Amino acid sequence: MPRYGRTGLDPGSFSPGVTFVLLLLSVFGACNDAGFALVSVDPIYGWTDGCNAITLSGHGFGKDVKATLGGAEITGLTAPEAPKDDRPSEVGYMLFGVAPAGHHGYADVTLTSDGQTSTLKNTSSYYYVECPAAGTIDAVTPSEGLAGGALVTITGCGLDSAAITARIVDAAGTPQGTDLPLTSSCGKGTVTFEAPTLADGTWYLELVDVATNTPLTGIPCAPADTADSGSSCTDHPLVYGAAQ
Amino acid sequence: MITLLALLTVPYVEAADGGSVRGSVTDDSGLGIPGANVVISGPLVSGKLIATTDENGDFRLINVPVGTHDVEILKSGFPAVKRKIKVKLDESAFVSVTLQVAGITVDVEAAQPVLDTTRSAVSTELGKDALDQLPVGRSYQDVVNILPGVSGRVDTSSGGPSDGNPSVRGEGQYGNNYLLDGISTRDTATKTFGTNVNFDAIDDIQVYTDGAPAEFGQATGMTVNVVTKDGGDEHFGSAAYYLDTNASSGTYLIADLTKHKEVETKKRDFMTHSLSLLAGGPIMKEKLWYLASLDLGTDTTTYEGMDPDAPYQAYDGGGFAKLTWFATPDAKVRYQFNGQLATIDNSETTSQVLPEAQTRYANTDIGNQVEVEWRPTAKSAFDVKGIYSVTSLDVTPMSGNHDIAQVINQETGEYSGNASDFDLNDRSRAGFTFSWTQLADKALGDHKIKFGIEAWQLAETRDLQYTGPGDGLIGSSTTDYPCTSPDYADCYTRQEFQYVGPLTHKSIVLSTYLQDDWQPVKTLTINAGVRLDHEQLFTSQGTAILEQWMPAPRLGVAWDATGDQKTKVTLNAGQYYDVNGSAFAEWGDTRTSAGYDYYYGPYSQTEPYFSQGAYPLVFCTPESKATLDDAGQQAANDACNGDLRPYHLDKVVLGVDREIVPTFAMGLRGILSQTVDIPEDINYDDTTWVITNPDTKRRDYWAVEVTAEKEFDEHWQILASYTLSEAKGTMPGQFETSSGGSFGGNGNEVGVFGDDIGNADMRAQLFDAGYGEYVAGYAGLGSYTSEAGYYGYLPYQALHSVKVNGSYTLTTGKFNHTVGAIYEYSSGNAWQKRGWVPNYQDYSAFPEGRGTRFMPPVHYFDVHFAEAFKMTDKQSAELAVDVFNILDLGQAITYYENDDENFGLTMYRQAPRSIRASLKVTY
């Protein structure tokens, strides 16, 4: 099992006898073992459309791992990279993945590692929040330093790439070029579009209902985005050129 | 002649906080000699102590002063025999004398057994003379770190050994009880040590890591019994100067709270100067003794990056004085005063504080103690003590201007006032103790019975001072998100502390105990005892809010397996509660009374989501449960079963000790303990907290320990131990509530954040209403309903611990050459990972199971060199140099990592190598 067991000793600093004793004592440290357990999931909630990044934490994670959320597989499970400094290694203690779509309510989180299974249940588990009918934009990345051809990712929920498109407008709401098709990279939770070529400056993103060719209304913005009243998310700026 | 001598002797005892002497007097055929007088005398004994042997030739003496005394055995028809006997604190010294039918008075040098085969408790005596030969810090809190089962040094982040609060057997720094001359001085609020004591005024320290008898009170950790020197019939004293400085660069970390991370490592250097004076002796021989001690010190510490014009400058002083009046041949009265003062200019050493808003920290401990002891017969003693002590903390701005914004706002990066940094805090302890010690023989064996009653008032008064601009509210506020509208409609979280004047919370404790050291046969002692404490907590309005009973039985067996005082087999089992103290009363007070108001509002709603008003903390008693029942709060009852119990530790110790060669003994013991009924404040539905005993909150400890001890004999000593242990559980907390303390300054206050919203339906409602982040902010790690992440290796837990301490003194002519050394190895503390909890704005949560990883092994090596020149038999001058942490490995000892991707720095490393030089003159 990976562990943080560096002795911190420089054997060259001591006589062979002292080094032997110190290292012998240091070996004792390798006996600590906390076993296998899934301890937490972060975040502890997300949209029913899934697709958001999640982190599983615990200890004793092996190489052969599989995780589910509400019975659906957590995709893209990856382990952290080995540390490059004197930080303890996260390998064996943390896993990254993408939440699958789920049903409204609590969902057990289960991790299987080398044949052992550990589950988070009840209030220690994950909660699926129903996606509002109008959908939600949680984040637009990148939103600064853009240039024509850049791939812009919109995360949230209810982002149906077949029914909506992206529109870039100026501060007055005037469209800049044609509407941009969205490509789903993860169900209705993550869509992308190719940034058009525009002059340096600040532009704004709107989502447009293809059927009616009108900006969507009622899409609540990210919770922390208190400046938005929830009308059309026109405050999602896209800054071209150097970040401001 | 002997009868005459007996009549003339004055059966004084120096201190009830002494030891005992027992033994036997036999003739050369091995038969006991009845009627022999055993006379103990010396400069530390006023008059003489006399016992008479019974028909078996056995004798016992109680309340004998600590130290080495003369013993003379007198019996008509036999020549007198003289011995020296060393009496240790709380222990029973054994002396065996064979009288020859013919001959002359002889001095016999016989090795005194080092094992006390009448005690089943695990304790170690730390005599001041022995400690002076070792490289230890100059405080009783520090020296206990050399003992097995104690982990305190690894928590230090400052130079030299720690003088903080050590932990023992997994119980954390809040589980210990500290007695000064037999009476508790534990801080009434913080449950840590309550006062310092001038180190040179200390005579002896007895540390019970396991199995403390009932008379020593309730403590789930260790009991440290510090006994100070008394005067005597001979004058003595010392004057010493100490210089401490770091010999390599220490480091400390700068936190940038606007970025939620500790970012920089800076150099830290310190230099301290200390002067220690001590004098004692008779004012009137055998009538009135005095002791006086004065310590003065300064500490200048420079922090790289801090304002050089505002250096961290500490001044401290300690005065200790004692008068002992032998009023009658049977009675004495003792008064002692202990005053400890400390001030620190520019005490804030973080970048969070504006330089112009630096603070002056002042601490004053004043303790007064009166004791009356009456010993009507040689077999009984009565003792009454009264104490009143006050600890005062006062933190004020250096500028004197309370309106200067001081502390950075973690969310906005702006500076704001912080009431908690300018406060007045008085903690007082008032009480009295009564004890009756009685020897009773021939009642199915011999008994030493002790009965006592105690009464205490533990109080804390706190006065939060206003530091910000006035708007009608006196207090501080924390505001999240815009929160600019008058009705707080745009607040996410807002709390206001309305000034309501000084608040005093009290705990009244009434206690009684009865214990018996019963020897049904000579080789077997049963240490039986029971202690009962009753505690009642009072709010600032004087309302009684909690009443708890703490019945604590303790039973031990000590068997002198070989009948020669050289082999001891012990079994000790006991229950140890924790007296709550005043802070628990504060937590149980309704927060409205403390001036707290809370407002919670969503981002754009016009009405606060949660009702305004206080969050009551409900002690989950039958009465409060009935109230919750009446209110139909079924969810509350999921957490509250109406049976809030005081928490306690149950411990069993099995051991065997053997004196291998004279004055050298080895021991092996196994220790098993569990701490249960630990209280926790549970926020079950985000509107009410209940304080109850979750089943998931407990601590488990086991250890196997090997010890080797060569008793200090003026030449050499050694105390070595290896402890294999495992300490797991929920984190000890200052109040055993709010286990997720947000500070990590010493590695003890970290824990799992447990104040989650435990009710699933309530959580679901919050998620669905768009308060997911809010709930996540409370989530932290774990839950009182689940052990996952809540139960783990404790932060100071290291599986293996090796400690070797020793000294050797070589005498050549008038010179004593002393070398002392300490080696300490820890296989590495359990590692803690902390996460960012938005609602609490600190590193409180643990996204990984606590203690799932371990820090690297840690080695300490300290040395002490001293050259003493004996000018006369009683006068000497000593020059000493101590080097602490000579290896200077800079190993990480406590590590926190935050979820923030930029965070990940080691927070605490081993203290730097440091040097202490001293010159001491003794007379």
XYZ file of N, CA, C and O in Angstrom, chain B residues 763-870:
432
model
N -31.672 17.617 5.284
C -30.629 17.799 4.276
C -31.242 17.814 2.877
O -30.867 18.644 2.039
N -32.150 16.907 2.636
C -32.766 16.840 1.314
C -33.493 18.136 0.981
O -33.431 18.648 -0.146
N -34.200 18.662 1.952
C -34.917 19.928 1.723
C -33.944 21.050 1.365
O -34.221 21.876 0.499
N -32.826 21.051 2.054
C -31.851 22.103 1.787
C -31.233 21.950 0.407
O -31.062 22.918 -0.334
N -30.917 20.716 0.042
C -30.386 20.483 -1.304
C -31.386 20.958 -2.349
O -31.042 21.674 -3.295
N -32.633 20.558 -2.196
C -33.648 20.870 -3.199
C -33.954 22.357 -3.263
O -34.398 22.869 -4.284
N -33.734 23.045 -2.150
C -34.016 24.479 -2.122
C -32.838 25.307 -2.625
O -32.872 26.533 -2.578
N -31.792 24.641 -3.076
C -30.662 25.376 -3.614
C -29.588 25.705 -2.603
O -28.755 26.578 -2.825
N -29.623 24.997 -1.496
C -28.633 25.260 -0.467
C -27.590 24.142 -0.381
O -27.077 23.835 0.692
N -27.312 23.576 -1.505
C -26.348 22.478 -1.518
C -24.998 22.892 -0.991
O -24.362 22.172 -0.212
N -24.569 24.069 -1.415
C -23.265 24.527 -0.949
C -23.265 24.752 0.559
O -22.280 24.506 1.255
N -24.398 25.203 1.017
C -24.527 25.429 2.456
C -24.380 24.108 3.215
O -23.642 24.004 4.193
N -25.058 23.110 2.728
C -24.978 21.807 3.387
C -23.572 21.240 3.242
O -23.018 20.670 4.192
N -23.015 21.419 2.050
C -21.658 20.911 1.842
C -20.685 21.576 2.799
O -19.729 20.960 3.275
N -20.956 22.828 3.096
C -20.094 23.539 4.020
C -20.123 22.951 5.407
O -19.176 23.069 6.165
N -21.216 22.330 5.742
C -21.318 21.689 7.043
C -20.858 20.240 7.004
O -20.680 19.613 8.045
N -20.722 19.746 5.796
C -20.498 18.315 5.709
C -19.163 17.903 6.290
O -19.076 16.978 7.083
N -18.138 18.629 5.935
C -16.833 18.222 6.425
C -16.593 16.774 6.093
O -16.658 16.356 4.952
N -16.401 16.061 7.088
C -16.185 14.646 6.897
C -16.880 13.906 8.012
O -16.822 14.281 9.161
N -17.493 12.858 7.656
C -18.071 11.991 8.659
C -19.352 12.549 9.236
O -19.814 13.619 8.882
N -19.896 11.796 10.126
C -21.161 12.145 10.712
C -21.268 11.442 12.045
O -20.643 10.421 12.275
N -22.063 12.018 12.897
C -22.216 11.349 14.187
C -22.962 10.040 14.036
O -23.047 9.246 14.960
N -23.574 9.844 12.899
C -24.268 8.590 12.669
C -23.398 7.584 11.932
O -23.831 6.480 11.658
N -22.213 7.969 11.590
C -21.365 7.074 10.822
C -19.941 7.182 11.317
O -19.452 8.259 11.637
N -19.266 6.078 11.384
C -17.883 6.093 11.837
C -16.922 6.480 10.724
O -15.756 6.754 10.991
N -17.397 6.445 9.496
C -16.497 6.697 8.381
C -15.871 8.081 8.519
O -16.559 9.093 8.514
N -14.596 8.110 8.655
C -13.902 9.380 8.755
C -14.007 10.037 10.107
O -13.301 10.977 10.402
N -14.886 9.535 10.888
C -15.139 10.140 12.190
C -14.261 9.480 13.231
O -13.944 10.068 14.248
N -13.910 8.287 12.935
C -13.143 7.463 13.865
C -11.846 7.096 13.181
O -11.858 6.521 12.094
N -10.748 7.438 13.772
C -9.487 7.132 13.120
C -8.326 7.287 14.066
O -8.501 7.569 15.258
N -7.136 7.120 13.539
C -5.947 7.296 14.359
C -5.884 8.732 14.859
O -6.100 9.677 14.104
N -5.566 8.855 16.103
C -5.490 10.185 16.688
C -4.200 10.868 16.247
O -3.200 10.201 15.969
N -4.193 12.175 16.185
C -3.091 12.865 15.513
C -1.739 12.704 16.181
O -0.713 12.841 15.532
N -1.719 12.432 17.471
C -0.436 12.252 18.128
C -0.111 10.781 18.283
O 0.775 10.421 19.029
N -0.906 9.961 17.612
C -0.673 8.521 17.690
C 0.547 8.143 16.870
O 0.690 8.516 15.721
N 1.454 7.437 17.503
C 2.571 6.821 16.798
C 2.657 5.388 17.297
O 2.611 5.147 18.501
N 2.773 4.492 16.389
C 2.702 3.089 16.775
C 3.851 2.708 17.699
O 3.680 1.955 18.648
N 5.017 3.254 17.412
C 6.187 2.893 18.215
C 6.789 4.141 18.846
O 6.937 5.164 18.191
N 7.163 3.992 20.084
C 7.820 5.096 20.770
C 8.936 4.534 21.638
O 8.729 3.599 22.408
N 10.096 5.114 21.474
C 11.248 4.727 22.285
C 11.759 5.971 22.992
O 11.928 7.017 22.359
N 11.983 5.853 24.269
C 12.534 6.974 25.027
C 13.648 6.455 25.929
O 13.444 5.487 26.667
N 14.776 7.091 25.837
C 15.905 6.714 26.687
C 16.462 7.993 27.299
O 16.866 8.912 26.583
N 16.434 8.054 28.611
C 16.966 9.216 29.313
C 17.962 8.722 30.355
O 17.706 7.728 31.035
N 19.040 9.417 30.490
C 19.989 8.981 31.502
C 21.046 10.026 31.768
O 21.213 10.992 31.002
N 21.744 9.841 32.861
C 22.835 10.750 33.191
C 23.868 9.990 34.003
O 23.573 8.980 34.649
N 25.074 10.509 33.961
C 26.148 9.943 34.764
C 26.979 11.085 35.312
O 27.322 12.032 34.593
N 27.299 10.991 36.585
C 28.115 12.014 37.230
C 29.385 11.375 37.780
O 29.318 10.400 38.540
N 30.486 11.923 37.376
C 31.789 11.450 37.842
C 32.371 12.513 38.769
O 32.410 13.701 38.420
N 32.801 12.073 39.938
C 33.377 13.007 40.905
C 34.891 12.843 40.948
O 35.408 11.738 41.128
N 35.579 13.949 40.745
C 37.039 13.961 40.875
C 37.395 15.149 41.740
O 37.219 16.309 41.342
N 37.878 14.854 42.923
C 38.209 15.927 43.847
C 36.975 16.727 44.194
O 35.961 16.180 44.615
N 37.058 18.025 43.967
C 35.924 18.881 44.284
C 35.030 19.128 43.069
O 34.166 20.011 43.103
N 35.259 18.387 42.015
C 34.492 18.612 40.801
C 33.546 17.430 40.530
O 33.920 16.272 40.712
N 32.361 17.778 40.098
C 31.420 16.790 39.564
C 31.283 17.044 38.070
O 30.976 18.163 37.648
N 31.496 16.006 37.287
C 31.358 16.119 35.842
C 30.114 15.313 35.454
O 30.068 14.111 35.704
N 29.157 15.960 34.872
C 27.891 15.288 34.569
C 27.606 15.326 33.074
O 27.763 16.368 32.421
N 27.202 14.183 32.584
C 26.699 14.088 31.211
C 25.313 13.493 31.276
O 25.106 12.436 31.885
N 24.358 14.167 30.681
C 23.000 13.644 30.592
C 22.567 13.624 29.144
O 23.068 14.403 28.323
N 21.664 12.746 28.815
C 21.221 12.648 27.421
C 19.792 12.134 27.365
O 19.342 11.387 28.233
N 19.124 12.556 26.332
C 17.774 12.070 26.048
C 17.710 11.699 24.586
O 18.126 12.468 23.712
N 17.225 10.508 24.349
C 16.930 10.115 22.965
C 15.461 9.747 22.907
O 14.956 9.019 23.761
N 14.814 10.250 21.899
C 13.386 9.969 21.761
C 13.083 9.643 20.300
O 13.519 10.360 19.397
N 12.396 8.565 20.137
C 12.029 8.137 18.785
C 10.526 7.933 18.718
O 9.919 7.341 19.620
N 9.958 8.445 17.670
C 8.541 8.196 17.401
C 8.444 7.701 15.970
O 9.091 8.230 15.071
N 7.654 6.683 15.759
C 7.555 6.139 14.412
C 6.745 7.035 13.480
O 6.596 6.733 12.312
N 6.253 8.131 14.004
C 5.560 9.089 13.142
C 4.107 9.239 13.540
O 3.385 8.254 13.714
N 3.707 10.478 13.663
C 2.321 10.743 14.046
C 1.368 10.436 12.915
O 1.729 10.490 11.738
N 0.163 10.145 13.289
C -0.875 9.999 12.270
C -1.040 11.342 11.556
O -1.004 12.400 12.162
N -1.219 11.266 10.284
C -1.255 12.450 9.436
C -2.703 12.889 9.250
O -3.609 12.071 9.120
N -2.902 14.176 9.265
C -4.256 14.701 9.153
C -4.383 15.540 7.892
O -3.527 16.361 7.614
N -5.443 15.335 7.204
C -5.681 16.154 6.022
C -6.923 16.985 6.265
O -7.985 16.469 6.572
N -6.754 18.248 6.123
C -7.883 19.119 6.394
C -8.423 19.706 5.100
O -7.702 19.934 4.151
N -9.687 19.956 5.126
C -10.321 20.499 3.939
C -10.950 21.849 4.225
O -11.129 22.249 5.368
N -11.272 22.507 3.177
C -11.851 23.832 3.290
C -13.357 23.710 3.491
O -14.048 23.081 2.707
N -13.852 24.324 4.545
C -15.283 24.319 4.806
C -15.777 25.752 4.711
O -15.477 26.579 5.558
N -16.496 26.070 3.639
C -16.861 27.471 3.418
C -17.569 28.109 4.604
O -17.279 29.238 4.977
N -18.483 27.399 5.185
C -19.253 28.026 6.254
C -18.408 28.368 7.460
O -18.749 29.237 8.238
N -17.335 27.653 7.616
C -16.505 27.905 8.784
C -15.190 28.581 8.441
O -14.412 28.906 9.305
N -14.939 28.731 7.183
C -13.818 29.531 6.720
C -12.509 29.120 7.366
O -11.718 29.942 7.773
N -12.332 27.886 7.502
C -11.063 27.436 8.048
C -10.882 25.980 7.634
O -11.763 25.366 7.061
N -9.732 25.501 7.986
C -9.399 24.156 7.544
C -9.931 23.156 8.555
O -9.218 22.673 9.415
N -11.182 22.891 8.482
C -11.803 22.129 9.548
C -12.186 20.717 9.169
O -12.235 19.845 10.017
N -12.497 20.516 7.954
C -13.038 19.211 7.588
C -11.927 18.279 7.115
O -10.818 18.693 6.823
N -12.262 17.043 7.058
C -11.274 16.048 6.696
C -11.809 15.195 5.555
O -12.623 14.318 5.776
N -11.370 15.468 4.360
C -11.887 14.716 3.222
C -11.305 13.318 3.143
O -11.576 12.598 2.210
N -10.520 12.981 4.077
C -9.930 11.657 4.108
C -10.017 11.169 5.543
O -10.030 11.964 6.469
N -10.092 9.899 5.714
C -10.157 9.390 7.069
C -9.001 9.891 7.903
O -7.867 9.925 7.456
N -9.304 10.344 9.089
C -8.252 10.866 9.939
C -7.217 9.796 10.249
O -7.539 8.678 10.603
N -5.979 10.185 10.135
C -4.924 9.284 10.532
C -4.778 8.070 9.657
O -4.358 7.005 10.108
N -5.135 8.188 8.410
C -4.965 7.035 7.537
C -3.534 6.920 7.037
O -3.136 5.898 6.522
N -2.816 7.973 7.162
C -1.393 7.936 6.830
C -0.582 8.399 8.024
O -1.108 9.042 8.922
N 0.670 8.116 7.961
C 1.525 8.479 9.091
C 2.694 9.333 8.624
O 3.198 9.175 7.518
N 3.087 10.211 9.500
C 4.237 11.044 9.224
C 5.509 10.212 9.293
O 5.511 9.105 9.817
N 6.580 10.760 8.785
C 7.848 10.031 8.871
C 8.285 9.887 10.334
O 7.853 10.634 11.197
N 9.154 8.947 10.584
C 9.682 8.802 11.951
C 10.415 10.055 12.397
O 10.963 10.800 11.591
N 10.403 10.263 13.682
C 11.037 11.446 14.263
C 12.052 11.004 15.311
O 11.768 10.129 16.128
N 13.206 11.625 15.264
C 14.249 11.356 16.249
C 14.617 12.662 16.947
O 14.752 13.699 16.296
N 14.761 12.557 18.246
C 15.289 13.674 19.025
C 16.485 13.175 19.820
O 16.477 12.065 20.344
N 17.463 14.022 19.927
C 18.607 13.691 20.751
C 19.070 14.974 21.436
O 19.346 15.971 20.769
N 19.073 14.947 22.739
C 19.455 16.114 23.523
C 20.575 15.715 24.482
O 20.619 14.571 24.956
N 21.439 16.655 24.757
C 22.539 16.356 25.680
C 22.664 17.462 26.717
O 22.260 18.614 26.494
N 23.230 17.076 27.830
C 23.445 18.000 28.946
C 24.853 17.765 29.487
O 25.235 16.624 29.780
N 25.631 18.832 29.557
C 26.974 18.768 30.129
C 27.028 19.755 31.287
O 26.586 20.902 31.138
N 27.579 19.296 32.389
C 27.676 20.200 33.537
C 28.976 19.947 34.286
O 29.412 18.810 34.438
N 29.550 21.049 34.722
C 30.726 20.990 35.579
C 30.382 21.716 36.867
O 30.059 22.905 36.858
N 30.431 20.975 37.974
C 30.099 21.579 39.260
C 31.325 21.572 40.160
O 32.039 20.563 40.243
N 31.552 22.695 40.808
C 32.678 22.818 41.729
C 32.117 22.958 43.130
O 31.325 23.862 43.422
N 32.506 22.037 44.003
C 32.018 22.062 45.378
C 32.950 22.923 46.225
O 34.075 22.536 46.524
